[in-house]
Amino acid sequence: MLNNITQAKSLMLKLIIGINLCSFLLLSILCTVDILREKKESTRNTETSVDTLLEVISYPAATFLWNMDHEMLTQVAHTLKDRDNVDYVMFFDKDGKSLTQTPQQKMSHKTFTKSRPIKDKDGQSIGRLDIVYNLKKSDSLFRSAFWINLLRVLCFRLILRVISWCVIRG
C-alpha cells in the first residue's frame, strides 16, 4: 500500500514537472511573439507617421519653395523637428542645394531618412524634402513590452510553483 502511494506521488511529481515545463515554454514563446509583434507594429506606425508628414508638408512647401520663401521653409523645418521621432528636416531646391536645415546634433541612436520630391502644380519637381527620423519611441515601447511580458512569465511561474507545492504537500 505504501509503495503504491509513493509511486502515485512520484508519477504526480513527474506530471507536474512536465506541465510546468510545457507551460513555461509555451508562455515564453507567446510572450516573445507578442514582443516582436509590438515592435513591428510600433515601427510601422512611426514609418506611416513620417510618410504622412512628408505627404502633408510637401504641398504647402511647394508654394514656399516656388515663392523662394526660405523663412517659411525654415519655420516648417523647425516645427517638424519638434516632433518626437523627427531628428532633422531639410529642404532642397531642384538642383539639390540645401535651402534649410534644422540643427543636427550627434545622434546616439540609429536614424533613417525618407525623401519626397516637391512638385509644382504641373507635376514638375522643384525640390525635395528629407526627413531624418528615429525609432526611439518604438524602442521604448519594445522595452516596456519586454518587461511587462517578463513580469507575466514570472507571475505565472510563481502561481504554478505554489499550485505544485500545494499538490505535492497535499
JSON list of C-alpha atoms in Angstrom, two decimals:
[
{"chain": "A", "resi": 1, "resn": "MET", "atom": "CA", "xyz": [0.00, 0.00, 0.00]},
{"chain": "A", "resi": 2, "resn": "LEU", "atom": "CA", "xyz": [2.79, 2.42, 0.95]},
{"chain": "A", "resi": 3, "resn": "ASN", "atom": "CA", "xyz": [4.62, 1.51, -2.26]},
{"chain": "A", "resi": 4, "resn": "ASN", "atom": "CA", "xyz": [1.52, 2.45, -4.33]},
{"chain": "A", "resi": 5, "resn": "ILE", "atom": "CA", "xyz": [1.28, 5.84, -2.60]},
{"chain": "A", "resi": 6, "resn": "THR", "atom": "CA", "xyz": [4.98, 6.50, -3.25]},
{"chain": "A", "resi": 7, "resn": "GLN", "atom": "CA", "xyz": [4.60, 5.54, -6.90]},
{"chain": "A", "resi": 8, "resn": "ALA", "atom": "CA", "xyz": [1.49, 7.75, -7.24]},
{"chain": "A", "resi": 9, "resn": "LYS", "atom": "CA", "xyz": [3.35, 10.74, -5.70]},
{"chain": "A", "resi": 10, "resn": "SER", "atom": "CA", "xyz": [6.35, 10.09, -7.96]},
{"chain": "A", "resi": 11, "resn": "LEU", "atom": "CA", "xyz": [4.10, 9.96, -11.02]},
{"chain": "A", "resi": 12, "resn": "MET", "atom": "CA", "xyz": [2.25, 13.10, -9.89]},
{"chain": "A", "resi": 13, "resn": "LEU", "atom": "CA", "xyz": [5.57, 14.90, -9.37]},
{"chain": "A", "resi": 14, "resn": "LYS", "atom": "CA", "xyz": [6.75, 13.95, -12.89]},
{"chain": "A", "resi": 15, "resn": "LEU", "atom": "CA", "xyz": [3.42, 15.06, -14.33]},
{"chain": "A", "resi": 16, "resn": "ILE", "atom": "CA", "xyz": [3.59, 18.42, -12.52]},
{"chain": "A", "resi": 17, "resn": "ILE", "atom": "CA", "xyz": [7.17, 19.00, -13.66]},
{"chain": "A", "resi": 18, "resn": "GLY", "atom": "CA", "xyz": [6.17, 18.19, -17.25]},
{"chain": "A", "resi": 19, "resn": "ILE", "atom": "CA", "xyz": [3.18, 20.52, -17.09]},
{"chain": "A", "resi": 20, "resn": "ASN", "atom": "CA", "xyz": [5.35, 23.28, -15.58]},
{"chain": "A", "resi": 21, "resn": "LEU", "atom": "CA", "xyz": [7.98, 22.95, -18.30]},
{"chain": "A", "resi": 22, "resn": "CYS", "atom": "CA", "xyz": [5.44, 22.84, -21.13]},
{"chain": "A", "resi": 23, "resn": "SER", "atom": "CA", "xyz": [3.52, 25.82, -19.80]},
{"chain": "A", "resi": 24, "resn": "PHE", "atom": "CA", "xyz": [6.73, 27.78, -19.25]},
{"chain": "A", "resi": 25, "resn": "LEU", "atom": "CA", "xyz": [7.90, 27.09, -22.82]},
{"chain": "A", "resi": 26, "resn": "LEU", "atom": "CA", "xyz": [4.51, 27.93, -24.29]},
{"chain": "A", "resi": 27, "resn": "LEU", "atom": "CA", "xyz": [4.21, 31.14, -22.29]},
{"chain": "A", "resi": 28, "resn": "SER", "atom": "CA", "xyz": [7.77, 32.16, -23.22]},
{"chain": "A", "resi": 29, "resn": "ILE", "atom": "CA", "xyz": [7.03, 31.60, -26.91]},
{"chain": "A", "resi": 30, "resn": "LEU", "atom": "CA", "xyz": [3.77, 33.54, -26.73]},
{"chain": "A", "resi": 31, "resn": "CYS", "atom": "CA", "xyz": [5.45, 36.44, -24.93]},
{"chain": "A", "resi": 32, "resn": "THR", "atom": "CA", "xyz": [8.27, 36.53, -27.47]},
{"chain": "A", "resi": 33, "resn": "VAL", "atom": "CA", "xyz": [5.77, 36.62, -30.33]},
{"chain": "A", "resi": 34, "resn": "ASP", "atom": "CA", "xyz": [3.87, 39.41, -28.55]},
{"chain": "A", "resi": 35, "resn": "ILE", "atom": "CA", "xyz": [7.03, 41.45, -28.05]},
{"chain": "A", "resi": 36, "resn": "LEU", "atom": "CA", "xyz": [8.11, 41.08, -31.68]},
{"chain": "A", "resi": 37, "resn": "ARG", "atom": "CA", "xyz": [4.59, 41.95, -32.91]},
{"chain": "A", "resi": 38, "resn": "GLU", "atom": "CA", "xyz": [4.58, 45.05, -30.72]},
{"chain": "A", "resi": 39, "resn": "LYS", "atom": "CA", "xyz": [7.96, 46.18, -32.07]},
{"chain": "A", "resi": 40, "resn": "LYS", "atom": "CA", "xyz": [6.92, 45.61, -35.68]},
{"chain": "A", "resi": 41, "resn": "GLU", "atom": "CA", "xyz": [3.64, 47.47, -35.22]},
{"chain": "A", "resi": 42, "resn": "SER", "atom": "CA", "xyz": [5.32, 50.39, -33.47]},
{"chain": "A", "resi": 43, "resn": "THR", "atom": "CA", "xyz": [7.96, 50.65, -36.20]},
{"chain": "A", "resi": 44, "resn": "ARG", "atom": "CA", "xyz": [5.29, 50.55, -38.89]},
{"chain": "A", "resi": 45, "resn": "ASN", "atom": "CA", "xyz": [3.31, 53.29, -37.08]},
{"chain": "A", "resi": 46, "resn": "THR", "atom": "CA", "xyz": [6.39, 55.51, -36.94]},
{"chain": "A", "resi": 47, "resn": "GLU", "atom": "CA", "xyz": [7.12, 54.99, -40.63]},
{"chain": "A", "resi": 48, "resn": "THR", "atom": "CA", "xyz": [3.49, 55.69, -41.53]},
{"chain": "A", "resi": 49, "resn": "SER", "atom": "CA", "xyz": [3.59, 58.86, -39.46]},
{"chain": "A", "resi": 50, "resn": "VAL", "atom": "CA", "xyz": [6.72, 60.04, -41.29]},
{"chain": "A", "resi": 51, "resn": "ASP", "atom": "CA", "xyz": [5.19, 59.18, -44.69]},
{"chain": "A", "resi": 52, "resn": "THR", "atom": "CA", "xyz": [2.07, 61.16, -43.77]},
{"chain": "A", "resi": 53, "resn": "LEU", "atom": "CA", "xyz": [4.22, 64.11, -42.68]},
{"chain": "A", "resi": 54, "resn": "LEU", "atom": "CA", "xyz": [6.09, 64.03, -45.98]},
{"chain": "A", "resi": 55, "resn": "GLU", "atom": "CA", "xyz": [2.87, 63.98, -47.95]},
{"chain": "A", "resi": 56, "resn": "VAL", "atom": "CA", "xyz": [1.11, 66.70, -45.96]},
{"chain": "A", "resi": 57, "resn": "ILE", "atom": "CA", "xyz": [4.07, 69.07, -45.79]},
{"chain": "A", "resi": 58, "resn": "SER", "atom": "CA", "xyz": [5.08, 68.74, -49.44]},
{"chain": "A", "resi": 59, "resn": "TYR", "atom": "CA", "xyz": [2.01, 70.68, -50.65]},
{"chain": "A", "resi": 60, "resn": "PRO", "atom": "CA", "xyz": [2.50, 73.93, -48.69]},
{"chain": "A", "resi": 61, "resn": "ALA", "atom": "CA", "xyz": [6.27, 73.53, -49.10]},
{"chain": "A", "resi": 62, "resn": "ALA", "atom": "CA", "xyz": [5.79, 73.66, -52.87]},
{"chain": "A", "resi": 63, "resn": "THR", "atom": "CA", "xyz": [4.24, 77.13, -52.54]},
{"chain": "A", "resi": 64, "resn": "PHE", "atom": "CA", "xyz": [7.02, 78.32, -50.20]},
{"chain": "A", "resi": 65, "resn": "LEU", "atom": "CA", "xyz": [9.67, 76.86, -52.48]},
{"chain": "A", "resi": 66, "resn": "TRP", "atom": "CA", "xyz": [8.09, 78.38, -55.60]},
{"chain": "A", "resi": 67, "resn": "ASN", "atom": "CA", "xyz": [7.98, 81.80, -53.91]},
{"chain": "A", "resi": 68, "resn": "MET", "atom": "CA", "xyz": [11.53, 81.31, -52.54]},
{"chain": "A", "resi": 69, "resn": "ASP", "atom": "CA", "xyz": [10.19, 81.89, -49.02]},
{"chain": "A", "resi": 70, "resn": "HIS", "atom": "CA", "xyz": [13.14, 80.41, -47.15]},
{"chain": "A", "resi": 71, "resn": "GLU", "atom": "CA", "xyz": [11.92, 81.84, -43.85]},
{"chain": "A", "resi": 72, "resn": "MET", "atom": "CA", "xyz": [8.67, 79.83, -44.01]},
{"chain": "A", "resi": 73, "resn": "LEU", "atom": "CA", "xyz": [10.55, 76.71, -45.09]},
{"chain": "A", "resi": 74, "resn": "THR", "atom": "CA", "xyz": [12.84, 77.14, -42.08]},
{"chain": "A", "resi": 75, "resn": "GLN", "atom": "CA", "xyz": [9.85, 77.62, -39.81]},
{"chain": "A", "resi": 76, "resn": "VAL", "atom": "CA", "xyz": [8.22, 74.45, -41.17]},
{"chain": "A", "resi": 77, "resn": "ALA", "atom": "CA", "xyz": [11.50, 72.56, -40.71]},
{"chain": "A", "resi": 78, "resn": "HIS", "atom": "CA", "xyz": [11.80, 73.66, -37.08]},
{"chain": "A", "resi": 79, "resn": "THR", "atom": "CA", "xyz": [8.14, 72.84, -36.40]},
{"chain": "A", "resi": 80, "resn": "LEU", "atom": "CA", "xyz": [8.61, 69.32, -37.77]},
{"chain": "A", "resi": 81, "resn": "LYS", "atom": "CA", "xyz": [11.82, 68.92, -35.76]},
{"chain": "A", "resi": 82, "resn": "ASP", "atom": "CA", "xyz": [9.80, 69.33, -32.56]},
{"chain": "A", "resi": 83, "resn": "ARG", "atom": "CA", "xyz": [8.04, 66.01, -33.17]},
{"chain": "A", "resi": 84, "resn": "ASP", "atom": "CA", "xyz": [9.16, 63.04, -31.05]},
{"chain": "A", "resi": 85, "resn": "ASN", "atom": "CA", "xyz": [10.53, 60.88, -33.82]},
{"chain": "A", "resi": 86, "resn": "VAL", "atom": "CA", "xyz": [12.00, 63.54, -36.14]},
{"chain": "A", "resi": 87, "resn": "ASP", "atom": "CA", "xyz": [15.69, 64.37, -35.76]},
{"chain": "A", "resi": 88, "resn": "TYR", "atom": "CA", "xyz": [16.01, 66.94, -38.52]},
{"chain": "A", "resi": 89, "resn": "VAL", "atom": "CA", "xyz": [14.38, 68.21, -41.70]},
{"chain": "A", "resi": 90, "resn": "MET", "atom": "CA", "xyz": [15.98, 69.55, -44.86]},
{"chain": "A", "resi": 91, "resn": "PHE", "atom": "CA", "xyz": [14.51, 71.28, -47.91]},
{"chain": "A", "resi": 92, "resn": "PHE", "atom": "CA", "xyz": [16.44, 71.24, -51.19]},
{"chain": "A", "resi": 93, "resn": "ASP", "atom": "CA", "xyz": [15.91, 73.10, -54.44]},
{"chain": "A", "resi": 94, "resn": "LYS", "atom": "CA", "xyz": [15.67, 71.25, -57.78]},
{"chain": "A", "resi": 95, "resn": "ASP", "atom": "CA", "xyz": [19.48, 71.32, -58.12]},
{"chain": "A", "resi": 96, "resn": "GLY", "atom": "CA", "xyz": [19.95, 69.64, -54.73]},
{"chain": "A", "resi": 97, "resn": "LYS", "atom": "CA", "xyz": [21.15, 72.77, -52.95]},
{"chain": "A", "resi": 98, "resn": "SER", "atom": "CA", "xyz": [20.11, 72.84, -49.29]},
{"chain": "A", "resi": 99, "resn": "LEU", "atom": "CA", "xyz": [17.67, 75.65, -48.58]},
{"chain": "A", "resi": 100, "resn": "THR", "atom": "CA", "xyz": [17.02, 74.97, -44.92]},
{"chain": "A", "resi": 101, "resn": "GLN", "atom": "CA", "xyz": [18.25, 72.63, -42.33]},
{"chain": "A", "resi": 102, "resn": "THR", "atom": "CA", "xyz": [17.38, 72.11, -38.72]},
{"chain": "A", "resi": 103, "resn": "PRO", "atom": "CA", "xyz": [20.41, 71.93, -36.44]},
{"chain": "A", "resi": 104, "resn": "GLN", "atom": "CA", "xyz": [21.91, 68.46, -36.44]},
{"chain": "A", "resi": 105, "resn": "GLN", "atom": "CA", "xyz": [23.09, 67.03, -33.20]},
{"chain": "A", "resi": 106, "resn": "LYS", "atom": "CA", "xyz": [25.25, 63.96, -32.80]},
{"chain": "A", "resi": 107, "resn": "MET", "atom": "CA", "xyz": [22.85, 61.01, -32.93]},
{"chain": "A", "resi": 108, "resn": "SER", "atom": "CA", "xyz": [23.20, 58.41, -30.21]},
{"chain": "A", "resi": 109, "resn": "HIS", "atom": "CA", "xyz": [20.66, 56.19, -31.94]},
{"chain": "A", "resi": 110, "resn": "LYS", "atom": "CA", "xyz": [20.01, 54.71, -35.35]},
{"chain": "A", "resi": 111, "resn": "THR", "atom": "CA", "xyz": [18.33, 57.09, -37.79]},
{"chain": "A", "resi": 112, "resn": "PHE", "atom": "CA", "xyz": [16.52, 56.66, -41.09]},
{"chain": "A", "resi": 113, "resn": "THR", "atom": "CA", "xyz": [15.95, 59.12, -43.91]},
{"chain": "A", "resi": 114, "resn": "LYS", "atom": "CA", "xyz": [12.87, 59.45, -46.07]},
{"chain": "A", "resi": 115, "resn": "SER", "atom": "CA", "xyz": [12.67, 61.80, -49.01]},
{"chain": "A", "resi": 116, "resn": "ARG", "atom": "CA", "xyz": [9.85, 63.15, -51.12]},
{"chain": "A", "resi": 117, "resn": "PRO", "atom": "CA", "xyz": [10.05, 65.30, -54.21]},
{"chain": "A", "resi": 118, "resn": "ILE", "atom": "CA", "xyz": [8.28, 68.62, -54.00]},
{"chain": "A", "resi": 119, "resn": "LYS", "atom": "CA", "xyz": [6.33, 69.29, -57.17]},
{"chain": "A", "resi": 120, "resn": "ASP", "atom": "CA", "xyz": [4.64, 72.34, -58.57]},
{"chain": "A", "resi": 121, "resn": "LYS", "atom": "CA", "xyz": [1.02, 72.36, -59.74]},
{"chain": "A", "resi": 122, "resn": "ASP", "atom": "CA", "xyz": [2.11, 70.98, -63.14]},
{"chain": "A", "resi": 123, "resn": "GLY", "atom": "CA", "xyz": [3.81, 67.98, -61.53]},
{"chain": "A", "resi": 124, "resn": "GLN", "atom": "CA", "xyz": [7.35, 69.20, -62.23]},
{"chain": "A", "resi": 125, "resn": "SER", "atom": "CA", "xyz": [9.89, 68.61, -59.48]},
{"chain": "A", "resi": 126, "resn": "ILE", "atom": "CA", "xyz": [11.00, 71.90, -57.93]},
{"chain": "A", "resi": 127, "resn": "GLY", "atom": "CA", "xyz": [12.75, 70.49, -54.89]},
{"chain": "A", "resi": 128, "resn": "ARG", "atom": "CA", "xyz": [12.96, 67.77, -52.30]},
{"chain": "A", "resi": 129, "resn": "LEU", "atom": "CA", "xyz": [12.06, 67.31, -48.66]},
{"chain": "A", "resi": 130, "resn": "ASP", "atom": "CA", "xyz": [14.18, 64.98, -46.49]},
{"chain": "A", "resi": 131, "resn": "ILE", "atom": "CA", "xyz": [13.15, 63.92, -43.01]},
{"chain": "A", "resi": 132, "resn": "VAL", "atom": "CA", "xyz": [15.63, 62.11, -40.78]},
{"chain": "A", "resi": 133, "resn": "TYR", "atom": "CA", "xyz": [13.77, 60.19, -38.12]},
{"chain": "A", "resi": 134, "resn": "ASN", "atom": "CA", "xyz": [14.45, 57.65, -35.39]},
{"chain": "A", "resi": 135, "resn": "LEU", "atom": "CA", "xyz": [12.73, 54.74, -33.73]},
{"chain": "A", "resi": 136, "resn": "LYS", "atom": "CA", "xyz": [13.42, 55.78, -30.12]},
{"chain": "A", "resi": 137, "resn": "LYS", "atom": "CA", "xyz": [9.72, 55.74, -29.28]},
{"chain": "A", "resi": 138, "resn": "SER", "atom": "CA", "xyz": [9.35, 52.33, -30.90]},
{"chain": "A", "resi": 139, "resn": "ASP", "atom": "CA", "xyz": [12.35, 51.03, -28.97]},
{"chain": "A", "resi": 140, "resn": "SER", "atom": "CA", "xyz": [10.93, 52.41, -25.75]},
{"chain": "A", "resi": 141, "resn": "LEU", "atom": "CA", "xyz": [7.64, 50.61, -26.35]},
{"chain": "A", "resi": 142, "resn": "PHE", "atom": "CA", "xyz": [9.61, 47.46, -27.13]},
{"chain": "A", "resi": 143, "resn": "ARG", "atom": "CA", "xyz": [11.44, 47.66, -23.80]},
{"chain": "A", "resi": 144, "resn": "SER", "atom": "CA", "xyz": [8.17, 48.23, -21.95]},
{"chain": "A", "resi": 145, "resn": "ALA", "atom": "CA", "xyz": [6.57, 45.24, -23.65]},
{"chain": "A", "resi": 146, "resn": "PHE", "atom": "CA", "xyz": [9.62, 43.13, -22.78]},
{"chain": "A", "resi": 147, "resn": "TRP", "atom": "CA", "xyz": [9.44, 43.98, -19.07]},
{"chain": "A", "resi": 148, "resn": "ILE", "atom": "CA", "xyz": [5.67, 43.51, -18.93]},
{"chain": "A", "resi": 149, "resn": "ASN", "atom": "CA", "xyz": [5.93, 40.10, -20.57]},
{"chain": "A", "resi": 150, "resn": "LEU", "atom": "CA", "xyz": [8.81, 39.09, -18.33]},
{"chain": "A", "resi": 151, "resn": "LEU", "atom": "CA", "xyz": [6.67, 40.02, -15.33]},
{"chain": "A", "resi": 152, "resn": "ARG", "atom": "CA", "xyz": [3.80, 37.93, -16.74]},
{"chain": "A", "resi": 153, "resn": "VAL", "atom": "CA", "xyz": [6.05, 34.89, -17.10]},
{"chain": "A", "resi": 154, "resn": "LEU", "atom": "CA", "xyz": [7.45, 35.29, -13.59]},
{"chain": "A", "resi": 155, "resn": "CYS", "atom": "CA", "xyz": [3.98, 35.69, -12.06]},
{"chain": "A", "resi": 156, "resn": "PHE", "atom": "CA", "xyz": [2.71, 32.66, -13.94]},
{"chain": "A", "resi": 157, "resn": "ARG", "atom": "CA", "xyz": [5.74, 30.65, -12.78]},
{"chain": "A", "resi": 158, "resn": "LEU", "atom": "CA", "xyz": [5.12, 31.70, -9.19]},
{"chain": "A", "resi": 159, "resn": "ILE", "atom": "CA", "xyz": [1.48, 30.65, -9.39]},
{"chain": "A", "resi": 160, "resn": "LEU", "atom": "CA", "xyz": [2.45, 27.29, -10.87]},
{"chain": "A", "resi": 161, "resn": "ARG", "atom": "CA", "xyz": [5.05, 26.78, -8.15]},
{"chain": "A", "resi": 162, "resn": "VAL", "atom": "CA", "xyz": [2.51, 27.47, -5.42]},
{"chain": "A", "resi": 163, "resn": "ILE", "atom": "CA", "xyz": [-0.02, 25.12, -7.02]},
{"chain": "A", "resi": 164, "resn": "SER", "atom": "CA", "xyz": [2.67, 22.44, -7.44]},
{"chain": "A", "resi": 165, "resn": "TRP", "atom": "CA", "xyz": [3.78, 22.82, -3.86]},
{"chain": "A", "resi": 166, "resn": "CYS", "atom": "CA", "xyz": [0.17, 22.52, -2.64]},
{"chain": "A", "resi": 167, "resn": "VAL", "atom": "CA", "xyz": [-0.43, 19.41, -4.73]},
{"chain": "A", "resi": 168, "resn": "ILE", "atom": "CA", "xyz": [2.81, 17.74, -3.62]},
{"chain": "A", "resi": 169, "resn": "ARG", "atom": "CA", "xyz": [2.24, 18.59, 0.05]},
{"chain": "A", "resi": 170, "resn": "GLY", "atom": "CA", "xyz": [-1.40, 17.57, -0.08]}
]
